[in-house]
Tab-separated table of C-alpha atoms and ligand atoms in Angstrom:
chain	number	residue	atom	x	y	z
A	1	UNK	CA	96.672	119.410	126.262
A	2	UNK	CA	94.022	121.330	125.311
A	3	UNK	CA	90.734	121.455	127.338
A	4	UNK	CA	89.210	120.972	124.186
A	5	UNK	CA	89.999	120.018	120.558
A	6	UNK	CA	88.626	121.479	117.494
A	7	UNK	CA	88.485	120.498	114.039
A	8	UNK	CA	87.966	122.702	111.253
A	9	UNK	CA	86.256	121.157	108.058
A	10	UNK	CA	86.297	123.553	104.931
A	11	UNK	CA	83.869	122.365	101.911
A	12	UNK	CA	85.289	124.627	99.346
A	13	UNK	CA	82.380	126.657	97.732
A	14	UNK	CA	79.900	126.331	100.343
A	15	UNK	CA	77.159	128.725	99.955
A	16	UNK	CA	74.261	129.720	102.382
A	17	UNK	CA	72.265	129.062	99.141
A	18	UNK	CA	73.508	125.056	99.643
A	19	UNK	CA	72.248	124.370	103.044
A	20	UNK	CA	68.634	126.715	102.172
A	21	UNK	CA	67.883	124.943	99.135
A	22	UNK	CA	69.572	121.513	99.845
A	23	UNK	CA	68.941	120.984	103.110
A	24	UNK	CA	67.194	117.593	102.766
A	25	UNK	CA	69.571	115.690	100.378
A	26	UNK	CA	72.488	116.571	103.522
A	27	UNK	CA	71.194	114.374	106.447
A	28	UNK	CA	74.411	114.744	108.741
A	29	UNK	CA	75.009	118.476	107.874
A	30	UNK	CA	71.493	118.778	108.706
A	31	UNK	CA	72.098	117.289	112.106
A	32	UNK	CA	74.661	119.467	112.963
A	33	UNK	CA	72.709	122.378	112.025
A	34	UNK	CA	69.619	121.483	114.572
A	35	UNK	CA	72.728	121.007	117.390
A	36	UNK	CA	74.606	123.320	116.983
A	37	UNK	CA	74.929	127.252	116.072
A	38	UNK	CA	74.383	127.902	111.864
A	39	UNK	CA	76.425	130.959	111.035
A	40	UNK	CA	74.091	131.126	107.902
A	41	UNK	CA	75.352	134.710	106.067
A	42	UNK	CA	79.303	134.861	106.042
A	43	UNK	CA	80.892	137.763	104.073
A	44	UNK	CA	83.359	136.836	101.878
A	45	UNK	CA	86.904	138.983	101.589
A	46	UNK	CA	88.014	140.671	98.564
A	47	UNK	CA	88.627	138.687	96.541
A	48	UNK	CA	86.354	135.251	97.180
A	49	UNK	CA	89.733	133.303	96.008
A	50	UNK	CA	90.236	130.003	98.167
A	51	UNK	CA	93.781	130.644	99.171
A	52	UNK	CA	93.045	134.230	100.311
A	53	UNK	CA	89.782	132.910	101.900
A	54	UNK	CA	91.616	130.050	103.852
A	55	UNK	CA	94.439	132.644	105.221
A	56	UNK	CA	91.581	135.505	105.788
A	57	UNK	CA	89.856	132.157	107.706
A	58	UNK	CA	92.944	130.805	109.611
A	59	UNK	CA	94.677	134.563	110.587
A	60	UNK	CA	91.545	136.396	111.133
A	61	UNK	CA	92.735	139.490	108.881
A	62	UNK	CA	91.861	140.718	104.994
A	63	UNK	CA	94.237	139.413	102.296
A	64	UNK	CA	96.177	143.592	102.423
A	65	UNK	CA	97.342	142.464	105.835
A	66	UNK	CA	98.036	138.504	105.452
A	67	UNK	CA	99.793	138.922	102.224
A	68	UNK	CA	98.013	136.418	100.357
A	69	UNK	CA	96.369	138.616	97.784
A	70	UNK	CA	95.839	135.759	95.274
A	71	UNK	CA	95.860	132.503	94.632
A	72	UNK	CA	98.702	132.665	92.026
A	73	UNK	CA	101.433	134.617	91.666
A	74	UNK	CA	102.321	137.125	88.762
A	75	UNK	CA	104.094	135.406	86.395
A	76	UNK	CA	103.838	136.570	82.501
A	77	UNK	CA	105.599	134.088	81.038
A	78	UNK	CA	104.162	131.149	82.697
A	79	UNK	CA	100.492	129.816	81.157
A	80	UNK	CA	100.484	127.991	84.874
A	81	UNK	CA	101.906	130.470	87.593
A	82	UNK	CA	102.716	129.106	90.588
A	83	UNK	CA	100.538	129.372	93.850
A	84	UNK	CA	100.872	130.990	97.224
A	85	UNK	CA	101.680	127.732	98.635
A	86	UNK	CA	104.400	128.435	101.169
A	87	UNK	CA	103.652	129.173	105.172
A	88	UNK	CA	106.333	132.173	104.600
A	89	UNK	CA	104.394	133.982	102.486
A	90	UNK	CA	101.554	134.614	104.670
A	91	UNK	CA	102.762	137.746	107.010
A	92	UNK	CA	100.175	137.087	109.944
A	93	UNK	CA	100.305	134.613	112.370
A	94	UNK	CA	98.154	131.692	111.337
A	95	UNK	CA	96.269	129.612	114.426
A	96	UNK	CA	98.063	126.823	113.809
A	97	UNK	CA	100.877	128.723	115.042
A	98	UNK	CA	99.284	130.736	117.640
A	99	UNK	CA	98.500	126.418	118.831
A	100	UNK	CA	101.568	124.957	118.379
A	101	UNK	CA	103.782	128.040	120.386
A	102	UNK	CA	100.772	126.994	122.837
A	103	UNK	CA	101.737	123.724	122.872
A	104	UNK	CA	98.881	122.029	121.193
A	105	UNK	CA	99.347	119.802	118.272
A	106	UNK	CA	98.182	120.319	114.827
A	107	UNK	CA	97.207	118.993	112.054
A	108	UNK	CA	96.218	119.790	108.472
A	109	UNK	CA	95.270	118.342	105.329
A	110	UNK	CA	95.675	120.419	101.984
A	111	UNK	CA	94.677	123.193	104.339
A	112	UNK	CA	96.209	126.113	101.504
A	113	UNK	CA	99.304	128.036	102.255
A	114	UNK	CA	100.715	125.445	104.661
A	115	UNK	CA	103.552	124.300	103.022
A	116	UNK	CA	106.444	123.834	105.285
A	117	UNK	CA	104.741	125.283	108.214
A	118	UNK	CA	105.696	124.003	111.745
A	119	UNK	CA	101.987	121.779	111.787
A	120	UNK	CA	102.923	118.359	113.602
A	121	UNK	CA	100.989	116.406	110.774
A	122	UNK	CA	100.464	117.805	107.702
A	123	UNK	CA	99.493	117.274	104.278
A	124	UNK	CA	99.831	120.625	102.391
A	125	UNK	CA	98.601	121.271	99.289
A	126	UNK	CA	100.765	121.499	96.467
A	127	UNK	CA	100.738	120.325	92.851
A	128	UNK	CA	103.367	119.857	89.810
A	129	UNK	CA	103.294	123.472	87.643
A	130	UNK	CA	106.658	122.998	86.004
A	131	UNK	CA	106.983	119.570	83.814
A	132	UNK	CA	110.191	118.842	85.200
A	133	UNK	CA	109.077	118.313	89.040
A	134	UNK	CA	107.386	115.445	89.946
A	135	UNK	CA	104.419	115.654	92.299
A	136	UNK	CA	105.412	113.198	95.412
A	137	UNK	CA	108.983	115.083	95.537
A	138	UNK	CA	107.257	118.433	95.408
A	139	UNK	CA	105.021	117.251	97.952
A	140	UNK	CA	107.638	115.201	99.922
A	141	UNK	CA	109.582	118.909	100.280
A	142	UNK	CA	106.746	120.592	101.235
A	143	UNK	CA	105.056	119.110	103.655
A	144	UNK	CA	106.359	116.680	106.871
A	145	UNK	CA	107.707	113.618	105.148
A	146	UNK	CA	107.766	111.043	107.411
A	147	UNK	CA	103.984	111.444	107.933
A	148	UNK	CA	103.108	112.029	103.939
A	149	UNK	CA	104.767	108.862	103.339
A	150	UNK	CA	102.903	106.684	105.647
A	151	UNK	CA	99.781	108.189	104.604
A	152	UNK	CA	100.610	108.018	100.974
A	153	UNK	CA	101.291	104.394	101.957
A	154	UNK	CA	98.402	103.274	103.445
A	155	UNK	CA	96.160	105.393	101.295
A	156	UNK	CA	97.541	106.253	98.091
A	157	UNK	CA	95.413	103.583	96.134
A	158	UNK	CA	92.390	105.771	96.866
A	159	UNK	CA	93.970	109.045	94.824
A	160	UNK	CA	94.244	109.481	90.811
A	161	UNK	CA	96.554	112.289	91.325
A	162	UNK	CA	94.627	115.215	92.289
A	163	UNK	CA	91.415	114.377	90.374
A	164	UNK	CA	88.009	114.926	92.282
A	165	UNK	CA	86.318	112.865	93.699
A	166	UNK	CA	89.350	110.458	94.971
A	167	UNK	CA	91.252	113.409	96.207
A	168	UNK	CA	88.787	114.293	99.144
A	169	UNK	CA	88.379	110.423	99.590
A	170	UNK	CA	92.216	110.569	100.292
A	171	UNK	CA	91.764	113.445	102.338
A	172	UNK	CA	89.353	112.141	104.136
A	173	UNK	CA	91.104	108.875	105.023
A	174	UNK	CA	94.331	110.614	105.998
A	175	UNK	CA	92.229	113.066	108.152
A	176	UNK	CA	89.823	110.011	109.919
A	177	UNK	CA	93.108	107.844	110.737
A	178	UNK	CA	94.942	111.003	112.238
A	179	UNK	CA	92.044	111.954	114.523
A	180	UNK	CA	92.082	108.462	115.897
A	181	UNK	CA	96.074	107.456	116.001
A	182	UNK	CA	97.227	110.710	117.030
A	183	UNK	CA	93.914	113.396	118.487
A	184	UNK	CA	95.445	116.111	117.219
A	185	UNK	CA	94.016	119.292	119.225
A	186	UNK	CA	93.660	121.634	116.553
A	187	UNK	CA	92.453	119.830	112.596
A	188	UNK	CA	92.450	121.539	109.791
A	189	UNK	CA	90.652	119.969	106.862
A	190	UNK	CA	90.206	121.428	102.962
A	191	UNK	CA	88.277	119.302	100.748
A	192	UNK	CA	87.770	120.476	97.174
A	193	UNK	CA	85.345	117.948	95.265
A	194	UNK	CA	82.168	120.428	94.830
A	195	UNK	CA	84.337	123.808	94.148
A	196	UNK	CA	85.643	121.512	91.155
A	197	UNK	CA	82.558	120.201	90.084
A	198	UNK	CA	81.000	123.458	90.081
A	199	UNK	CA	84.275	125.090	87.909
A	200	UNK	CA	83.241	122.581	85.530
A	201	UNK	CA	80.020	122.050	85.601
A	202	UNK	CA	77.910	125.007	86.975
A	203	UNK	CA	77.071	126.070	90.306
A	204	UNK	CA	74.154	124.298	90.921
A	205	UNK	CA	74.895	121.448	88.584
A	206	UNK	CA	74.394	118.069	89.223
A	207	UNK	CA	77.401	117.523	89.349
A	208	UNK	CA	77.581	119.671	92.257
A	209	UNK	CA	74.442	118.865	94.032
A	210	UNK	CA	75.934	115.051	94.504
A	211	UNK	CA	79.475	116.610	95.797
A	212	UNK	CA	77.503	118.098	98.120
A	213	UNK	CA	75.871	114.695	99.147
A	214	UNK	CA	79.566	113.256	99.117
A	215	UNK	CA	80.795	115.799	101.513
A	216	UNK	CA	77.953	114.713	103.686
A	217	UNK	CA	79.183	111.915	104.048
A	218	UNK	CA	82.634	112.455	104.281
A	219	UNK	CA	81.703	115.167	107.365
A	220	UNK	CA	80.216	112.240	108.761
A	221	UNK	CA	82.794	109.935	108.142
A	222	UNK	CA	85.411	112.582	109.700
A	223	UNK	CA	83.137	112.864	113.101
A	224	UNK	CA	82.853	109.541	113.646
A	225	UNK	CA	86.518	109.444	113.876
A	226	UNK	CA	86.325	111.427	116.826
A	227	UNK	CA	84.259	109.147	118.512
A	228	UNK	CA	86.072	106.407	117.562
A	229	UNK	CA	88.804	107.910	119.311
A	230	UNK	CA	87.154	108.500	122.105
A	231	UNK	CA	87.680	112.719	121.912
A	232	UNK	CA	84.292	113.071	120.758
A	233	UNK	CA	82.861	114.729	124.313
A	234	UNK	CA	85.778	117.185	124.000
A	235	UNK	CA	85.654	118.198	120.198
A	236	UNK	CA	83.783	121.360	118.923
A	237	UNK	CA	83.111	121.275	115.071
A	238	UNK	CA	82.842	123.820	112.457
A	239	UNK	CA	81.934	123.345	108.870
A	240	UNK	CA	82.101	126.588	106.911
A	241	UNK	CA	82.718	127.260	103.365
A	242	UNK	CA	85.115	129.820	102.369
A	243	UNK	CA	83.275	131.178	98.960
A	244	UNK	CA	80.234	130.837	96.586
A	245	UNK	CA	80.558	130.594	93.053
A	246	UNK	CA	78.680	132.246	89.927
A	247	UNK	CA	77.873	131.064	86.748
A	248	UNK	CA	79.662	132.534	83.771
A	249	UNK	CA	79.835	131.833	79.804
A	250	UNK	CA	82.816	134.906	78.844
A	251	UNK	CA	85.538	135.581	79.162
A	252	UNK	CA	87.400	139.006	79.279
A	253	UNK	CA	90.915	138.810	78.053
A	254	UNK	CA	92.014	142.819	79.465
A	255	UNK	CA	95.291	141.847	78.747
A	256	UNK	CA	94.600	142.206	75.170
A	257	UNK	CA	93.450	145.403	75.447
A	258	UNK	CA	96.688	146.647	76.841
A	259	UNK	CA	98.898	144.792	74.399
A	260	UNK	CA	96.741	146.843	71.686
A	261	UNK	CA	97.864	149.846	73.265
A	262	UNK	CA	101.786	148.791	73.302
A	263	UNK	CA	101.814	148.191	77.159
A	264	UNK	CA	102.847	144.781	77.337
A	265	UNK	CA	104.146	142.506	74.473
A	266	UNK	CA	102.417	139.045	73.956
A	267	UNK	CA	104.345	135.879	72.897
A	268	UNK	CA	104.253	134.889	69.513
A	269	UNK	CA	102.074	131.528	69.348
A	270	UNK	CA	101.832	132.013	72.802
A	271	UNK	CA	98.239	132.936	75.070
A	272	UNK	CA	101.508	134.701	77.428
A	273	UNK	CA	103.475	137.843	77.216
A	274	UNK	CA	106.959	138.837	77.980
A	275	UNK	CA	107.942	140.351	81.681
A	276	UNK	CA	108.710	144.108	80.303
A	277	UNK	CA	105.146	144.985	80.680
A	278	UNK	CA	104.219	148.498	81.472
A	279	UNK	CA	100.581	147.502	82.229
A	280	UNK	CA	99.411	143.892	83.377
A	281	UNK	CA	96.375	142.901	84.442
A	282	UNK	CA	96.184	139.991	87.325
A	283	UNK	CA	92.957	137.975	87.127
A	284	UNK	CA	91.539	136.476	90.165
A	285	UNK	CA	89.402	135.416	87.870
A	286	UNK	CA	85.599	137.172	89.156
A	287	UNK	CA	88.314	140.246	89.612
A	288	UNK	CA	91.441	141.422	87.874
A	289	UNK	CA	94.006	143.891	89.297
A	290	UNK	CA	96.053	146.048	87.253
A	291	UNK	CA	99.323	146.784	88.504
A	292	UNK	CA	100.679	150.556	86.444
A	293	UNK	CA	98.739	153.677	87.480
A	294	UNK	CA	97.662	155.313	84.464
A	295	UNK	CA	94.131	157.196	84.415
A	296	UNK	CA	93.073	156.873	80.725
A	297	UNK	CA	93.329	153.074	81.183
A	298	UNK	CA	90.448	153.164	83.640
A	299	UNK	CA	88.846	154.754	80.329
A	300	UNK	CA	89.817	152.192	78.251
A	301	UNK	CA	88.637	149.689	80.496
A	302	UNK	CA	85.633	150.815	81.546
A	303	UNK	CA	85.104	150.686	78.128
A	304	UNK	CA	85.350	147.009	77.767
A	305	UNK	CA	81.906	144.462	77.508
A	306	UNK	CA	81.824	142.844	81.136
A	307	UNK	CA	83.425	145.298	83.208
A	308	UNK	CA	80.928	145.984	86.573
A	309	UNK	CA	83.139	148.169	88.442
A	310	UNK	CA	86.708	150.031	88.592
A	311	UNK	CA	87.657	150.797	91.916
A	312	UNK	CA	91.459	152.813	92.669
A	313	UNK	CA	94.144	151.306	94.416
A	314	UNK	CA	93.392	153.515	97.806
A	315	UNK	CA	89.547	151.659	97.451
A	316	UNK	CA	91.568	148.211	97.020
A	317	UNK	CA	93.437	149.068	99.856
A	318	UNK	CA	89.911	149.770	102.429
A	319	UNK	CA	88.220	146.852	100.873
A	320	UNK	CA	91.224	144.756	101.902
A	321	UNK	CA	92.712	143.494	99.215
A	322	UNK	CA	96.109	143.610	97.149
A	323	UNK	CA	97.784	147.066	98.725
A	324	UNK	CA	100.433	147.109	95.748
A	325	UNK	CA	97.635	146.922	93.174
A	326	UNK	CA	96.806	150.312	91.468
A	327	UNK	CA	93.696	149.895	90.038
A	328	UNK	CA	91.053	146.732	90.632
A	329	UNK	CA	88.146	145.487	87.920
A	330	UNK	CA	85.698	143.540	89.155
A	331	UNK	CA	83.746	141.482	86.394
A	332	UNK	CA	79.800	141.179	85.830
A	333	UNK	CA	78.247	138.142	87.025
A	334	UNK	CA	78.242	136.120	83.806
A	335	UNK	CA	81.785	137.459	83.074
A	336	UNK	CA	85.420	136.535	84.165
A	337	UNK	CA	88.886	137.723	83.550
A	338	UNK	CA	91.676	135.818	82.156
A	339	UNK	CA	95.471	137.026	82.008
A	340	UNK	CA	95.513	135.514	78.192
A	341	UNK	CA	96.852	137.520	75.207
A	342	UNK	CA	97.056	135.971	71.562
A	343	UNK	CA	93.166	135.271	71.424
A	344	UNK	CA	90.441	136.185	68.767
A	345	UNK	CA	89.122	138.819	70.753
A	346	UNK	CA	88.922	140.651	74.249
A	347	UNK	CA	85.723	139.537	75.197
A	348	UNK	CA	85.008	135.656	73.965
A	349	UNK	CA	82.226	133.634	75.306
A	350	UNK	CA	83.194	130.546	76.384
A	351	UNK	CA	83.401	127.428	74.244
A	352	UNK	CA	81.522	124.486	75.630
A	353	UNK	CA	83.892	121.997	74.198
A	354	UNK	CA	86.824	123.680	75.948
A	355	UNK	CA	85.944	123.530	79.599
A	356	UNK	CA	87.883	121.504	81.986
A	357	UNK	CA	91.300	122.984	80.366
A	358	UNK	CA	93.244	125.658	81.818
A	359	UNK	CA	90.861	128.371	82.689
A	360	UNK	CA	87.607	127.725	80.771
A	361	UNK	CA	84.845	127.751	83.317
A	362	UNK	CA	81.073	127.275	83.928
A	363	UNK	CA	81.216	128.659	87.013
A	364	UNK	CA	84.151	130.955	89.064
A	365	UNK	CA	84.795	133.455	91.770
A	366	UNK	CA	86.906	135.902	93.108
A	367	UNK	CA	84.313	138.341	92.457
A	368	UNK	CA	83.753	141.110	95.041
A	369	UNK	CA	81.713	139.652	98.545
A	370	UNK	CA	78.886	141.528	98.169
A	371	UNK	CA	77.994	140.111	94.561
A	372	UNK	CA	73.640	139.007	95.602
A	373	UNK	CA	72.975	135.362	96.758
A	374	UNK	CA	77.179	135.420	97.198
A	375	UNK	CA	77.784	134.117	101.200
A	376	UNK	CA	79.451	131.473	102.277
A	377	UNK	CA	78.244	130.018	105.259
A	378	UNK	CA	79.424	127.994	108.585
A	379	UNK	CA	78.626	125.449	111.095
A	380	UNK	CA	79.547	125.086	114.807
A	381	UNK	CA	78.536	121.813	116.953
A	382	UNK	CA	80.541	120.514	120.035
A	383	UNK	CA	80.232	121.102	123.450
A	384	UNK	CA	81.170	124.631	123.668
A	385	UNK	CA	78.936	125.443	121.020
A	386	UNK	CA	75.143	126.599	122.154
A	387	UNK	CA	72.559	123.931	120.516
A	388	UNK	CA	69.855	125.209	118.421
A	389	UNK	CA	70.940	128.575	117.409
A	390	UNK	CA	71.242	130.792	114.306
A	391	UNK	CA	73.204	134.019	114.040
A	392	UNK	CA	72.400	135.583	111.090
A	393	UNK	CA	75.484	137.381	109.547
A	394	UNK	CA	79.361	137.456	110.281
A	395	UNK	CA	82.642	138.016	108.858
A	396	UNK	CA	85.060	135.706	106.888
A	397	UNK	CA	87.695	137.011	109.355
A	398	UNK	CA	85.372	136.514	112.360
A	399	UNK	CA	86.328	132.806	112.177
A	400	UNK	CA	89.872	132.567	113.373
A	401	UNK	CA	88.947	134.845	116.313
A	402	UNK	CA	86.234	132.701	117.209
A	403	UNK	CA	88.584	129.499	116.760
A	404	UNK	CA	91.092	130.767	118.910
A	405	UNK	CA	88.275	131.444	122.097
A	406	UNK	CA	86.958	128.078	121.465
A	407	UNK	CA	90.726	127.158	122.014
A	408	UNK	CA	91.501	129.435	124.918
A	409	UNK	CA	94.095	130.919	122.418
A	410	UNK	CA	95.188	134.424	121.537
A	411	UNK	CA	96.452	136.270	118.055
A	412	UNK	CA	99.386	137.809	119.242
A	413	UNK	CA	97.825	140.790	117.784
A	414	UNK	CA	94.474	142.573	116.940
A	415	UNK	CA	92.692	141.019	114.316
A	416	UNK	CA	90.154	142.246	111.918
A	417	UNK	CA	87.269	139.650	112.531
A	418	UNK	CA	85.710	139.497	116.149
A	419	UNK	CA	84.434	136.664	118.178
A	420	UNK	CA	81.135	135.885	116.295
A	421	UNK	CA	78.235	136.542	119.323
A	422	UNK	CA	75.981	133.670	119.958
A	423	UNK	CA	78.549	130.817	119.257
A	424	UNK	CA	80.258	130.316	122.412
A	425	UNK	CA	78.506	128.964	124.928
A	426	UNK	CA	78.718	131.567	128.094
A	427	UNK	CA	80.337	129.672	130.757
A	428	UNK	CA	83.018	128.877	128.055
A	429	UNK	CA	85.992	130.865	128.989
B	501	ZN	ZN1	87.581	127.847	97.335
C-alpha cells in the first residue's frame, strides 16, 4: 500500500480566471485554496483539447510524444469521428500504470483515453458515434465490466445518458462509493458539467457560473468520502483544470477553401468529403492542422477572415503538438475551425438557433496556450502538500511529475514537465 493516496479531480475548463473572479460563490474550493498550495497560472499544451490535456496531465509529456494529438480522429467521411478513447493509443506510460506495475490500485472515472487500460476500477469514457452500437455495450467493452455494472446498478437512475448535469452526479456517486468500499490509492476523476455549459452557453455564462457552484459541491461531496472512509489523514488532493475556453460567434469552414481549389471532394448533400483528399484540414476546433505540404496554401489561407497565425510543421513539432501535421492554423479569438464542406460560405458566423448541435458553439478551445487570460489552474491540499502557499506559474506537464513524487513513483522515463517547486512539503520524500 501506498504511504499515501491521492486523488486527482479534473473540472474540465477550469480557468485561473474562475477561482480570481469567483472565488466567493466556491466555499469548499475556497477552503482548499487557504490549506493548501494554489498552482494559480498553468500553461496549457498545444492544443488546449481535453483528451490531449488529460494525457499531457496523466504522462507528463506534450501531445508529439503521447500520441494523443486530438481529441478525434481523421475521419472524412464521418460527420462524428471517433475519439482517442483507447489506453493503446497513448504511446507514454500513463501514472496509472507507472501505480499499478507499483502495486497500487487505481481507479478512474471517465478519466479520457482509459479505455481498456489495466485501472482496477474504472469507468472510461466512451459514447455511441455509430447508430448501430449501443452505449452500455460500448461501454461494457471498454471499460472493467463487472465494476460498470454494479455501478450502473446502483446508480444509473441518476444519468440521462451523457447529458450534463446528471452525468457528473453519476460520476460523482460512482467516485464517492469507490473511495469508501474499496480506497483506491491512486483516483482519477473527470467531470464535464461546466466545459459543457460553457460550449453552449458562453464562458462566463450563467450557465457556467452555477456549474461551477455544482462542482463545489461535488469536490466536497468527493472529500468527504475520504473521510468517511477513514483515508482522509493519508490523502493529498489536487483540483486542476485542464483548459480555459473563449468565446466565439464564426466559424471558419478551411475545408471549403481547399475543395474550391480541387484538393479534396465534398459529399453531395453532405457537410463531409470523400477520403481521396490531397489537402484536409483537422480542426481542433480553436486550431486546425493541415495534413499535405504545399506552400501556396499557407497563401491561400492566410488569406482567409479569422486566421491569427500559420505556423510549419517543424514549429508544430517544438510547440509539441501533432508531429505528422504539415502545417498548423490557429484561429482568432472570436473564431473557430470546423472540418465542414457543403456550407454557404468559408467563414459563417454562427447561428444562435443552431447551438447545442454538432459543432455550433458559444464558446471553444483548442486554441494555442498562450491565447491572454487562457490558464488553467490547479489545487493541492493533503498532508504532503505545504498549507497556505501560492506558486505562481507551471506547466500542464508539470502535473504528472508532481503526482508521481507525491506517490513515491517514477516515469520510467524523462518527462517533459518537472516537479512543480513549492508543492511538496520538504520532508516528503
Ligand atoms: Zn476539457
Amino acid at each position: 500500500m501506498a504511504l499515501h493516496k491521492l486523488v486527482v479531480i479534473s473540472l474540465d475548463s477550469l480557468g485561473l480566471r474562475d477561482l480570481d473572479e469567483f472565488r466567493e460563490f466556491v466555499p469548499h474550493l475556497d477552503q482548499l485554496i487557504k490549506r493548501g498550495t494554489w498552482v494559480k497560472r498553468v500553461r496549457g499544451i498545444f492544443p488546449t483539447l481535453t483528451y490531449p490535456s488529460h494525457t499531457s496531465i496523466i504522462t507528463g509529456q506534450y501531445p508529439a510524444i503521447h500520441g494523443i494529438v486530438n481529441n478525434t480522429k481523421i475521419q472524412p467521411q464521418r460527420e462524428s469521428p471517433d475519439w482517442y478513447w483507447y489506453r493503446k493509443d497513448v504511446k507514454a506510460m500513463p501514472l496509472y500504470d507507472v501505480a499499478r506495475e507499483a502495486g497500487l490500485t487505481t481507479a478512474a472515472f471517465l478519466w479520457p483515453v482509459t479505455a481498456r487500460s489495466k485501472i482496477n476500477y474504472n469507468l472510461a469514457e466512451i459514447f455511441p458515434n455509430r447508430i448501430w452500437t449501443n452505449q452500455v455495450l460500448v461501454s461494457l467493452k471498454a471499460s472493467s465490466p463487472l465494476f460498470l455494472y454494479q455501478m450502473n446498478h446502483r446508480y444509473g437512475k441518476l444519468r440521462r445518458g451523457i447529458k450534463q448535469p446528471w452525468l457528473d452526479d453519476f460520476v460523482t456517486a460512482c467516485a464517492v462509493d469507490t473511495l469508501k468500499n474499496k480506497r483506491p490509492d491512486l483516483t482519477l476523476i473527470h467531470l464535464v458539467d461546466m466545459d459543457s455549459m460553457r460550449h453552449r452557453n458562453g464562458v462566463r455564462s450563467p450557465q457556467a457560473k452555477a456549474a461551477l457552484q455544482r462542482l463545489d459541491r461535488r469536490v466536497a461531496k468527493i472529500i468527504q468520502a475520504s473521510r468517511d472512509a477513514g483515508t482522509y489523514d493519508d490523502t493529498d488532493f489536487v483540483i486542476l483544470g485542464d483548459h480555459y475556453q473563449i468565446n466565439v460567434d464564426k466559424m471558419i469552414h478551411l475545408n471549403m477553401a481547399f475543395a474550391k481549389q480541387g484538393l479534396l471532394t465534398p459529399i453531395k448533400g453532405k457537410s463531409t468529403y470523400k477520403n481521396n483528399w490531397r489537402v484536409t484540414a483537422k480542426t481542433c476546433d480553436g486550431d486546425t492542422k493541415g495534413y499535405v505540404d504545399l506552400n501556396k496554401l499557407k497563401q491561400l489561407i492566410a488569406g482567409v477572415e479569422g486566421v491569427e497565425r500559420i505556423y510549419s510543421g517543424a514549429e508544430a513539432v517544438k510547440l509539441g503538438a501533432d508531429p505528422k501535421c504539415s502545417f498548423l492554423v490557429e484561429a482568432k479569438p472570436g473564431y473557430y475551425f470546423t472540418d465542414e464542406v457543403n456550407r454557404p460560405a468559408i467563414v459563417e458566423k454562427v447561428d444562435p438557433s443552431s447551438l447545442g448541435t454538432h459543432d455550433r458553439y458559444r464558446a471553444v478551445h483548442g486554441y494555442g496556450p498562450n491565447q491572454p487570460n487562457y490558464f488553467t489552474t490547479a489545487i493541492f491540499v493533503g498532508p504532503s502538500i505545504n498549507q497556505g502557499k501560492e506558486v505562481e506559474t507551471a506547466h500542464l506537464v508539470d502535473e504528472g511529475p508532481t503526482f508521481a513524487k507525491i506517490l513515491g513513483l517514477h516515469y520510467p522515463a524523462p518527462t517533459a514537465g518537472q516537479v512543480i517547486p513549492g508543492v511538496i512539503k520538504s520532508e516528503v520524500k
